[in-house]
């Protein structure tokens, strides 16, 4: 119980240290949420004799709604949705704020060569650097939710805290939106509204098809031996080091979900003691540091809508997702006689692939 007081204030019914709450064990979190819900229900019950005032006095509505929304928003932002977590795949840069308009992206390359020359010569070779810059614009996007007076009155009359379902739905939609922008550069309608590409379809990343040396000259993995499948994967991993001139080494491999599952369930040899995936994790040209993940976004990202795997160095010098303004809810306002709106906004810059040769696409398997 003493540990709870480090981040939970019983008097105000608020979590005072969200970071401490997040690292607490599951049982402690559950207990705090229970206390939190009780505090909010007690607050809601205090408005049971004021429900008629909701229609005539906006301040009553705000007095009820504001602390409820504080609890809801804090609770929602503590929830994680792994299926839309782009941070698993590439670095996310949240520096800046909601109102930044863009950023300048700089790239630099070393130039110059050493050469033999005479001790009396005047043509000393010089090294220099070549700089380039580009502008990347940020764009405002939004998703919010609303409450009506009937819902507020009913909750107050029943002494019940407002549900977090609407806020949770808005936050999940925002994460789904950002996930789509990060993976393909496209909005939920499948349109690259800002002319962006993403993790799976950047035109500057070297892309090749795997060798067509399976049964009947097929490129697909079910038609290939485990040895050929391992050869395909290591070719993608090696391509990063080769294409970047050994500046970057692939430390991350992302496979389509079906491909990942196939090699996880396909054994090497007749003994059946080791899957292709297990063997690959222990034996690959990137070494022990290789992280292997799966993503549904790669199922049709390759040549001719085929499967695509991505090998890359998960390094902010190679790529980063620009998110100067993560999704946040605005204060509620009464937009109609019986409706309160809670806006939600985010400032998004998309995925910036700065060194395309630090990545490699391999398709058609």
Tab-separated table of N, CA and C in Angstrom, residues 215-288:
chain	number	residue	atom	x	y	z
A	215	UNK	N	11.416	-25.361	-56.728
A	215	UNK	CA	10.792	-26.338	-57.617
A	215	UNK	C	10.087	-25.628	-58.770
A	216	UNK	N	10.347	-26.114	-59.998
A	216	UNK	CA	9.774	-25.512	-61.221
A	216	UNK	C	10.146	-24.037	-61.332
A	217	UNK	N	11.364	-23.694	-60.923
A	217	UNK	CA	11.886	-22.316	-60.993
A	217	UNK	C	11.033	-21.328	-60.206
A	218	UNK	N	10.455	-21.788	-59.139
A	218	UNK	CA	9.616	-20.923	-58.316
A	218	UNK	C	10.466	-20.100	-57.345
A	219	UNK	N	9.980	-18.903	-57.026
A	219	UNK	CA	10.645	-18.063	-56.033
A	219	UNK	C	10.059	-18.270	-54.633
A	220	UNK	N	8.907	-18.908	-54.545
A	220	UNK	CA	8.194	-18.994	-53.266
A	220	UNK	C	8.865	-19.962	-52.305
A	221	UNK	N	8.781	-19.677	-51.014
A	221	UNK	CA	9.457	-20.500	-50.016
A	221	UNK	C	8.892	-21.903	-49.886
A	222	UNK	N	7.585	-22.111	-50.022
A	222	UNK	CA	7.109	-23.501	-49.938
A	222	UNK	C	7.712	-24.401	-51.011
A	223	UNK	N	8.213	-23.804	-52.085
A	223	UNK	CA	8.824	-24.592	-53.164
A	223	UNK	C	10.339	-24.700	-52.992
A	224	UNK	N	10.874	-24.196	-51.891
A	224	UNK	CA	12.317	-24.201	-51.684
A	224	UNK	C	12.699	-25.023	-50.454
A	225	UNK	N	13.928	-25.473	-50.455
A	225	UNK	CA	14.466	-26.197	-49.303
A	225	UNK	C	14.808	-25.197	-48.201
A	226	UNK	N	14.926	-25.653	-46.963
A	226	UNK	CA	15.334	-24.753	-45.883
A	226	UNK	C	16.655	-24.044	-46.175
A	227	UNK	N	17.572	-24.746	-46.838
A	227	UNK	CA	18.864	-24.130	-47.162
A	227	UNK	C	18.695	-22.941	-48.105
A	228	UNK	N	17.805	-23.072	-49.084
A	228	UNK	CA	17.575	-21.972	-50.024
A	228	UNK	C	16.850	-20.814	-49.347
A	229	UNK	N	15.955	-21.129	-48.437
A	229	UNK	CA	15.262	-20.065	-47.702
A	229	UNK	C	16.258	-19.273	-46.854
A	230	UNK	N	17.136	-19.988	-46.174
A	230	UNK	CA	18.161	-19.307	-45.381
A	230	UNK	C	19.068	-18.469	-46.269
A	231	UNK	N	19.363	-18.983	-47.476
A	231	UNK	CA	20.176	-18.216	-48.421
A	231	UNK	C	19.481	-16.904	-48.818
A	232	UNK	N	18.148	-16.969	-49.049
A	232	UNK	CA	17.392	-15.765	-49.422
A	232	UNK	C	17.446	-14.713	-48.314
A	233	UNK	N	17.249	-15.156	-47.085
A	233	UNK	CA	17.231	-14.217	-45.970
A	233	UNK	C	18.604	-13.589	-45.757
A	234	UNK	N	19.628	-14.405	-45.789
A	234	UNK	CA	20.977	-13.866	-45.593
A	234	UNK	C	21.401	-12.951	-46.732
A	235	UNK	N	20.863	-13.179	-47.922
A	235	UNK	CA	21.143	-12.275	-49.041
A	235	UNK	C	20.601	-10.883	-48.745
A	236	UNK	N	19.401	-10.830	-48.166
A	236	UNK	CA	18.818	-9.534	-47.801
A	236	UNK	C	19.636	-8.855	-46.705
A	237	UNK	N	20.052	-9.624	-45.706
A	237	UNK	CA	20.849	-9.072	-44.615
A	237	UNK	C	22.189	-8.558	-45.141
A	238	UNK	N	22.820	-9.346	-45.991
A	238	UNK	CA	24.119	-8.951	-46.541
A	238	UNK	C	24.021	-7.705	-47.413
A	239	UNK	N	22.875	-7.520	-48.078
A	239	UNK	CA	22.721	-6.409	-49.016
A	239	UNK	C	22.886	-5.063	-48.324
A	240	UNK	N	22.466	-4.967	-47.070
A	240	UNK	CA	22.594	-3.699	-46.346
A	240	UNK	C	24.061	-3.325	-46.174
A	241	UNK	N	24.843	-4.284	-45.735
A	241	UNK	CA	26.270	-4.024	-45.536
A	241	UNK	C	26.964	-3.733	-46.856
A	242	UNK	N	26.620	-4.497	-47.898
A	242	UNK	CA	27.258	-4.318	-49.206
A	242	UNK	C	26.865	-2.994	-49.849
A	243	UNK	N	25.553	-2.715	-49.890
A	243	UNK	CA	25.071	-1.508	-50.557
A	243	UNK	C	25.509	-0.219	-49.874
A	244	UNK	N	25.671	-0.270	-48.547
A	244	UNK	CA	26.071	0.934	-47.808
A	244	UNK	C	27.581	1.074	-47.709
A	245	UNK	N	28.318	0.218	-48.402
A	245	UNK	CA	29.773	0.287	-48.332
A	245	UNK	C	30.300	-0.051	-46.963
A	246	UNK	N	29.626	-0.977	-46.270
A	246	UNK	CA	29.980	-1.439	-44.931
A	246	UNK	C	29.856	-0.355	-43.864
A	247	UNK	N	29.075	0.699	-44.167
A	247	UNK	CA	28.813	1.735	-43.176
A	247	UNK	C	27.747	1.251	-42.187
A	248	UNK	N	26.740	0.537	-42.710
A	248	UNK	CA	25.654	0.029	-41.869
A	248	UNK	C	25.564	-1.481	-41.997
A	249	UNK	N	25.225	-2.122	-40.888
A	249	UNK	CA	25.011	-3.564	-40.850
A	249	UNK	C	23.572	-3.808	-40.397
A	250	UNK	N	22.874	-4.676	-41.084
A	250	UNK	CA	21.488	-4.964	-40.724
A	250	UNK	C	21.417	-5.565	-39.322
A	251	UNK	N	20.603	-4.969	-38.483
A	251	UNK	CA	20.380	-5.531	-37.155
A	251	UNK	C	18.917	-5.910	-36.939
A	252	UNK	N	18.080	-5.669	-37.968
A	252	UNK	CA	16.658	-5.955	-37.858
A	252	UNK	C	16.148	-6.549	-39.164
A	253	UNK	N	15.327	-7.567	-39.051
A	253	UNK	CA	14.693	-8.196	-40.205
A	253	UNK	C	13.203	-8.295	-39.926
A	254	UNK	N	12.388	-7.786	-40.849
A	254	UNK	CA	10.938	-7.877	-40.707
A	254	UNK	C	10.396	-8.703	-41.868
A	255	UNK	N	9.627	-9.732	-41.535
A	255	UNK	CA	9.043	-10.637	-42.512
A	255	UNK	C	7.526	-10.481	-42.537
A	256	UNK	N	6.891	-10.788	-43.664
A	256	UNK	CA	5.431	-10.870	-43.661
A	256	UNK	C	4.991	-11.904	-42.619
A	257	UNK	N	3.852	-11.693	-42.019
A	257	UNK	CA	3.386	-12.586	-40.961
A	257	UNK	C	3.318	-14.037	-41.424
A	258	UNK	N	2.806	-14.269	-42.643
A	258	UNK	CA	2.690	-15.651	-43.129
A	258	UNK	C	4.059	-16.283	-43.349
A	259	UNK	N	5.022	-15.491	-43.799
A	259	UNK	CA	6.370	-16.015	-44.022
A	259	UNK	C	7.055	-16.332	-42.695
A	260	UNK	N	6.892	-15.437	-41.734
A	260	UNK	CA	7.462	-15.665	-40.398
A	260	UNK	C	6.905	-16.953	-39.805
A	261	UNK	N	5.587	-17.099	-39.882
A	261	UNK	CA	4.955	-18.291	-39.315
A	261	UNK	C	5.389	-19.562	-40.045
A	262	UNK	N	5.611	-19.453	-41.356
A	262	UNK	CA	6.031	-20.617	-42.135
A	262	UNK	C	7.404	-21.115	-41.672
A	263	UNK	N	8.373	-20.205	-41.534
A	263	UNK	CA	9.714	-20.662	-41.146
A	263	UNK	C	9.762	-21.024	-39.657
A	264	UNK	N	8.791	-20.499	-38.862
A	264	UNK	CA	8.740	-20.870	-37.444
A	264	UNK	C	8.212	-22.288	-37.266
A	265	UNK	N	7.451	-22.775	-38.257
A	265	UNK	CA	6.836	-24.096	-38.148
A	265	UNK	C	7.418	-25.134	-39.098
A	266	UNK	N	8.431	-24.746	-39.859
A	266	UNK	CA	9.065	-25.669	-40.797
A	266	UNK	C	10.425	-26.088	-40.238
A	267	UNK	N	10.597	-27.388	-40.093
A	267	UNK	CA	11.815	-27.908	-39.471
A	267	UNK	C	12.932	-28.100	-40.496
A	268	UNK	N	14.151	-28.052	-40.009
A	268	UNK	CA	15.329	-28.331	-40.829
A	268	UNK	C	15.711	-29.791	-40.641
A	269	UNK	N	15.904	-30.489	-41.736
A	269	UNK	CA	16.323	-31.885	-41.662
A	269	UNK	C	15.197	-32.811	-41.252
A	270	UNK	N	15.524	-34.052	-41.042
A	270	UNK	CA	14.522	-35.083	-40.726
A	270	UNK	C	14.295	-35.261	-39.230
A	271	UNK	N	15.196	-34.736	-38.423
A	271	UNK	CA	15.063	-34.930	-36.969
A	271	UNK	C	13.962	-34.056	-36.380
A	272	UNK	N	13.677	-32.945	-37.049
A	272	UNK	CA	12.622	-32.055	-36.577
A	272	UNK	C	12.923	-31.383	-35.259
A	273	UNK	N	14.188	-31.152	-34.973
A	273	UNK	CA	14.564	-30.580	-33.679
A	273	UNK	C	14.789	-29.076	-33.731
A	274	UNK	N	14.821	-28.510	-34.931
A	274	UNK	CA	15.140	-27.092	-35.060
A	274	UNK	C	14.367	-26.494	-36.216
A	275	UNK	N	13.653	-25.414	-35.978
A	275	UNK	CA	12.926	-24.752	-37.060
A	275	UNK	C	13.871	-23.863	-37.855
A	276	UNK	N	13.429	-23.485	-39.048
A	276	UNK	CA	14.237	-22.568	-39.865
A	276	UNK	C	14.447	-21.267	-39.107
A	277	UNK	N	13.394	-20.785	-38.441
A	277	UNK	CA	13.492	-19.517	-37.714
A	277	UNK	C	14.506	-19.611	-36.581
A	278	UNK	N	14.448	-20.694	-35.812
A	278	UNK	CA	15.388	-20.857	-34.701
A	278	UNK	C	16.822	-20.946	-35.205
A	279	UNK	N	17.006	-21.684	-36.305
A	279	UNK	CA	18.347	-21.798	-36.878
A	279	UNK	C	18.823	-20.444	-37.389
A	280	UNK	N	17.913	-19.698	-38.035
A	280	UNK	CA	18.271	-18.378	-38.569
A	280	UNK	C	18.659	-17.428	-37.454
A	281	UNK	N	17.913	-17.457	-36.348
A	281	UNK	CA	18.217	-16.566	-35.239
A	281	UNK	C	19.600	-16.827	-34.668
A	282	UNK	N	20.013	-18.091	-34.675
A	282	UNK	CA	21.314	-18.457	-34.117
A	282	UNK	C	22.438	-18.409	-35.146
A	283	UNK	N	22.072	-18.477	-36.418
A	283	UNK	CA	23.092	-18.526	-37.476
A	283	UNK	C	22.704	-17.585	-38.607
A	284	UNK	N	23.230	-16.383	-38.570
A	284	UNK	CA	22.984	-15.404	-39.631
A	284	UNK	C	24.196	-14.502	-39.762
A	285	UNK	N	24.300	-13.835	-40.862
A	285	UNK	CA	25.495	-13.027	-41.112
A	285	UNK	C	25.516	-11.726	-40.330
A	286	UNK	N	24.409	-11.383	-39.661
A	286	UNK	CA	24.386	-10.163	-38.843
A	286	UNK	C	24.836	-10.439	-37.413
A	287	UNK	N	24.849	-11.711	-37.022
A	287	UNK	CA	25.287	-12.054	-35.676
A	287	UNK	C	24.158	-12.113	-34.670
A	288	UNK	N	24.526	-12.149	-33.381
A	288	UNK	CA	23.551	-12.322	-32.306
A	288	UNK	C	22.613	-11.132	-32.148
